[in-house]
PDB file of C-alpha atoms in Angstrom:
ATOM      1  CA  UNK D 633       0.000   0.000   0.000  1.00 60.00           C
ATOM      2  CA  UNK D 634       2.924   2.301   0.657  1.00 59.00           C
ATOM      3  CA  UNK D 635       3.996   1.859  -2.958  1.00 59.00           C
ATOM      4  CA  UNK D 636       0.490   2.721  -4.140  1.00 63.00           C
ATOM      5  CA  UNK D 637       0.452   5.888  -2.016  1.00 64.00           C
ATOM      6  CA  UNK D 638       3.876   6.891  -3.341  1.00 60.00           C
ATOM      7  CA  UNK D 639       2.830   6.372  -6.965  1.00 60.00           C
ATOM      8  CA  UNK D 640      -0.428   8.226  -6.303  1.00 67.00           C
ATOM      9  CA  UNK D 641       1.437  11.205  -4.821  1.00 65.00           C
ATOM     10  CA  UNK D 642       3.684  11.399  -7.877  1.00 63.00           C
ATOM     11  CA  UNK D 643       0.679  11.137 -10.200  1.00 67.00           C
ATOM     12  CA  UNK D 644      -1.161  13.896  -8.302  1.00 68.00           C
ATOM     13  CA  UNK D 645       1.902  16.140  -8.484  1.00 65.00           C
ATOM     14  CA  UNK D 646       2.238  15.552 -12.215  1.00 63.00           C
ATOM     15  CA  UNK D 647      -1.421  16.414 -12.717  1.00 63.00           C
ATOM     16  CA  UNK D 648      -0.985  19.637 -10.722  1.00 64.00           C
ATOM     17  CA  UNK D 649       2.014  20.569 -12.867  1.00 58.00           C
ATOM     18  CA  UNK D 650       0.062  19.900 -16.052  1.00 59.00           C
ATOM     19  CA  UNK D 651      -2.428  22.650 -15.126  1.00 56.00           C
ATOM     20  CA  UNK D 652      -0.092  25.565 -15.629  1.00 54.00           C
ATOM     21  CA  UNK D 653      -1.053  29.125 -16.382  1.00 52.00           C
ATOM     22  CA  UNK D 654      -2.035  29.861 -20.001  1.00 55.00           C
ATOM     23  CA  UNK D 655       0.915  30.561 -22.217  1.00 53.00           C
ATOM     24  CA  UNK D 656       3.291  28.429 -20.128  1.00 52.00           C
ATOM     25  CA  UNK D 657       3.718  25.025 -21.692  1.00 52.00           C
ATOM     26  CA  UNK D 658       4.632  21.995 -19.636  1.00 55.00           C
ATOM     27  CA  UNK D 659       7.382  19.937 -21.267  1.00 54.00           C
ATOM     28  CA  UNK D 660       5.939  16.612 -22.432  1.00 58.00           C
ATOM     29  CA  UNK D 661       6.766  13.757 -24.686  1.00 63.00           C
ATOM     30  CA  UNK D 662       4.540  11.442 -26.636  1.00 65.00           C
ATOM     31  CA  UNK D 663       6.098   8.388 -25.027  1.00 66.00           C
ATOM     32  CA  UNK D 664       5.298   9.709 -21.542  1.00 67.00           C
ATOM     33  CA  UNK D 665       1.645  10.141 -22.516  1.00 66.00           C
ATOM     34  CA  UNK D 666       1.501   6.562 -23.785  1.00 69.00           C
ATOM     35  CA  UNK D 667       3.374   4.850 -20.936  1.00 68.00           C
ATOM     36  CA  UNK D 668       2.271   6.833 -17.863  1.00 69.00           C
ATOM     37  CA  UNK D 669      -1.313   5.490 -17.629  1.00 69.00           C
ATOM     38  CA  UNK D 670       0.043   1.949 -17.692  1.00 69.00           C
ATOM     39  CA  UNK D 671       2.494   2.492 -14.848  1.00 71.00           C
ATOM     40  CA  UNK D 672       0.060   4.568 -12.782  1.00 66.00           C
ATOM     41  CA  UNK D 673      -2.176   1.526 -12.298  1.00 76.00           C
ATOM     42  CA  UNK D 674       0.651  -0.928 -11.602  1.00 79.00           C
ATOM     43  CA  UNK D 675       0.936  -0.125  -7.884  1.00 79.00           C
ATOM     44  CA  UNK D 676      -2.784  -0.695  -7.389  1.00 82.00           C
ATOM     45  CA  UNK D 677      -2.598  -3.957  -9.322  1.00 85.00           C
ATOM     46  CA  UNK D 678       0.367  -5.092  -7.208  1.00 86.00           C
ATOM     47  CA  UNK D 679      -1.566  -4.496  -3.964  1.00 88.00           C
ATOM     48  CA  UNK D 680      -4.648  -6.242  -5.396  1.00 89.00           C
ATOM     49  CA  UNK D 681      -2.543  -9.250  -6.391  1.00 91.00           C
ATOM     50  CA  UNK D 682      -1.014  -9.352  -2.916  1.00 92.00           C
ATOM     51  CA  UNK D 683      -4.505  -9.321  -1.367  1.00 92.00           C
ATOM     52  CA  UNK D 684      -5.537 -12.253  -3.573  1.00 93.00           C
ATOM     53  CA  UNK D 685      -2.369 -14.144  -2.642  1.00 93.00           C
ATOM     54  CA  UNK D 686      -3.040 -13.630   1.062  1.00 92.00           C
ATOM     55  CA  UNK D 687      -6.649 -14.742   0.610  1.00 93.00           C
ATOM     56  CA  UNK D 688      -5.493 -17.968  -1.056  1.00 92.00           C
ATOM     57  CA  UNK D 689      -3.056 -18.661   1.802  1.00 91.00           C
ATOM     58  CA  UNK D 690      -5.765 -17.893   4.348  1.00 92.00           C
ATOM     59  CA  UNK D 691      -8.174 -20.286   2.626  1.00 91.00           C
ATOM     60  CA  UNK D 692      -5.580 -23.054   2.743  1.00 91.00           C
ATOM     61  CA  UNK D 693      -4.978 -22.375   6.444  1.00 91.00           C
ATOM     62  CA  UNK D 694      -8.743 -22.479   7.083  1.00 90.00           C
ATOM     63  CA  UNK D 695      -9.055 -25.844   5.330  1.00 90.00           C
ATOM     64  CA  UNK D 696      -6.075 -27.221   7.274  1.00 90.00           C
ATOM     65  CA  UNK D 697      -7.667 -25.989  10.508  1.00 90.00           C
ATOM     66  CA  UNK D 698     -10.975 -27.659   9.595  1.00 89.00           C
ATOM     67  CA  UNK D 699      -9.168 -30.901   8.722  1.00 92.00           C
ATOM     68  CA  UNK D 700      -7.373 -30.936  12.086  1.00 92.00           C
ATOM     69  CA  UNK D 701     -10.230 -29.739  14.318  1.00 91.00           C
ATOM     70  CA  UNK D 702     -13.447 -30.606  12.495  1.00 88.00           C
ATOM     71  CA  UNK D 703     -14.661 -27.048  11.845  1.00 86.00           C
ATOM     72  CA  UNK D 704     -13.616 -23.563  10.880  1.00 88.00           C
ATOM     73  CA  UNK D 705     -12.194 -21.251  13.573  1.00 88.00           C
ATOM     74  CA  UNK D 706     -14.433 -18.616  15.133  1.00 88.00           C
ATOM     75  CA  UNK D 707     -11.887 -15.908  14.288  1.00 88.00           C
ATOM     76  CA  UNK D 708      -8.769 -15.644  12.153  1.00 89.00           C
ATOM     77  CA  UNK D 709      -6.542 -15.104  15.194  1.00 86.00           C
ATOM     78  CA  UNK D 710      -7.014 -18.826  15.904  1.00 86.00           C
ATOM     79  CA  UNK D 711      -5.073 -19.706  12.747  1.00 86.00           C
ATOM     80  CA  UNK D 712      -1.417 -20.599  13.122  1.00 78.00           C
ATOM     81  CA  UNK D 713       1.115 -19.051  12.786  1.00 72.00           C
ATOM     82  CA  UNK D 714      -0.232 -15.512  12.472  1.00 73.00           C
ATOM     83  CA  UNK D 715      -3.334 -13.611  11.552  1.00 76.00           C
ATOM     84  CA  UNK D 716      -3.291 -12.492   7.899  1.00 81.00           C
ATOM     85  CA  UNK D 717      -3.448  -8.768   7.254  1.00 88.00           C
ATOM     86  CA  UNK D 718      -5.232  -6.861   4.530  1.00 91.00           C
ATOM     87  CA  UNK D 719      -2.564  -5.181   2.355  1.00 90.00           C
ATOM     88  CA  UNK D 720      -4.889  -2.249   1.630  1.00 88.00           C
ATOM     89  CA  UNK D 721      -5.285  -1.277   5.307  1.00 88.00           C
ATOM     90  CA  UNK D 722      -2.586  -3.123   7.207  1.00 88.00           C
ATOM     91  CA  UNK D 723      -5.335  -4.476   9.481  1.00 90.00           C
ATOM     92  CA  UNK D 724      -6.679  -8.027   9.804  1.00 88.00           C
ATOM     93  CA  UNK D 725      -8.661  -9.516   6.938  1.00 91.00           C
ATOM     94  CA  UNK D 726     -12.429  -9.521   7.410  1.00 92.00           C
ATOM     95  CA  UNK D 727     -13.884 -12.953   8.245  1.00 93.00           C
ATOM     96  CA  UNK D 728     -17.323 -14.487   8.711  1.00 89.00           C
ATOM     97  CA  UNK D 729     -18.058 -18.124   9.366  1.00 86.00           C
ATOM     98  CA  UNK D 730     -20.770 -20.687   9.907  1.00 79.00           C
ATOM     99  CA  UNK D 731     -20.300 -24.325  10.817  1.00 73.00           C
ATOM    100  CA  UNK D 732     -19.792 -25.421   7.193  1.00 80.00           C
ATOM    101  CA  UNK D 733     -18.888 -22.219   5.350  1.00 86.00           C
ATOM    102  CA  UNK D 734     -16.725 -19.111   5.519  1.00 90.00           C
ATOM    103  CA  UNK D 735     -16.123 -15.800   3.802  1.00 91.00           C
ATOM    104  CA  UNK D 736     -12.813 -14.014   4.112  1.00 93.00           C
ATOM    105  CA  UNK D 737     -12.137 -10.783   2.266  1.00 93.00           C
ATOM    106  CA  UNK D 738     -10.015  -7.691   1.735  1.00 93.00           C
ATOM    107  CA  UNK D 739     -11.633  -4.246   1.670  1.00 92.00           C
ATOM    108  CA  UNK D 740     -10.224  -3.612  -1.814  1.00 89.00           C
ATOM    109  CA  UNK D 741      -9.213  -0.370  -3.450  1.00 86.00           C
ATOM    110  CA  UNK D 742     -12.134   1.682  -2.110  1.00 85.00           C
ATOM    111  CA  UNK D 743     -10.689   1.072   1.402  1.00 86.00           C
ATOM    112  CA  UNK D 744     -14.148   0.535   2.954  1.00 85.00           C
ATOM    113  CA  UNK D 745     -15.693  -2.644   4.291  1.00 87.00           C
ATOM    114  CA  UNK D 746     -18.633  -3.394   2.005  1.00 88.00           C
ATOM    115  CA  UNK D 747     -19.584  -6.546   3.904  1.00 86.00           C
ATOM    116  CA  UNK D 748     -17.861  -8.963   1.545  1.00 86.00           C
ATOM    117  CA  UNK D 749     -19.655  -7.754  -1.581  1.00 86.00           C
ATOM    118  CA  UNK D 750     -17.758  -9.012  -4.612  1.00 84.00           C
ATOM    119  CA  UNK D 751     -20.121  -7.698  -7.289  1.00 82.00           C
ATOM    120  CA  UNK D 752     -19.504  -4.153  -8.540  1.00 83.00           C
ATOM    121  CA  UNK D 753     -22.417  -1.712  -8.440  1.00 80.00           C
ATOM    122  CA  UNK D 754     -21.957  -0.841 -12.117  1.00 84.00           C
ATOM    123  CA  UNK D 755     -20.588  -2.831 -15.011  1.00 85.00           C
ATOM    124  CA  UNK D 756     -16.927  -2.033 -15.633  1.00 79.00           C
ATOM    125  CA  UNK D 757     -16.184  -0.899 -12.057  1.00 79.00           C
ATOM    126  CA  UNK D 758     -13.840  -2.687  -9.697  1.00 78.00           C
ATOM    127  CA  UNK D 759     -15.485  -4.997  -7.147  1.00 80.00           C
ATOM    128  CA  UNK D 760     -16.002  -3.308  -3.761  1.00 87.00           C
ATOM    129  CA  UNK D 761     -14.250  -6.105  -1.822  1.00 91.00           C
ATOM    130  CA  UNK D 762     -11.868  -8.885  -2.863  1.00 91.00           C
ATOM    131  CA  UNK D 763     -13.619 -12.020  -1.610  1.00 91.00           C
ATOM    132  CA  UNK D 764     -12.787 -15.675  -1.049  1.00 90.00           C
ATOM    133  CA  UNK D 765     -15.691 -17.845   0.084  1.00 89.00           C
ATOM    134  CA  UNK D 766     -16.423 -21.506   0.669  1.00 89.00           C
ATOM    135  CA  UNK D 767     -18.594 -23.021  -0.602  1.00 86.00           C
ATOM    136  CA  UNK D 768     -18.657 -20.929  -3.750  1.00 59.00           C
ATOM    137  CA  UNK D 769     -21.876 -18.959  -4.250  1.00 51.00           C
ATOM    138  CA  UNK D 770     -23.904 -20.099  -7.252  1.00 44.00           C
TER     139      UNK D 770
END
């Protein structure tokens, strides 16, 4: 997340510099205009990929826990060796469980807990939360 914030700060500064007073041109290059949008989203994609990786590891730990103890833990702090953290907030992943099912999720790029909602409000938007659930919803 620190990388995302650093990239975002640089992007915001570049945007502020691009709005100069009339008559004063900002130096640009065509290559910069082509490449910059690609790299601006890379930090966000890296954090999203890390969240998915942590969710996969958490799911495997939950299944191992169920195999050893006959059910899912009441909270993620019961998982060995450590509680997984959400890379977007640096806080614990969100977790809900029943006797035979669980949902574990990251808050995603909007940085708000949407209750494990994985479906975007509008087509083409990013999902509110990054969710891993068992059994899979149909």
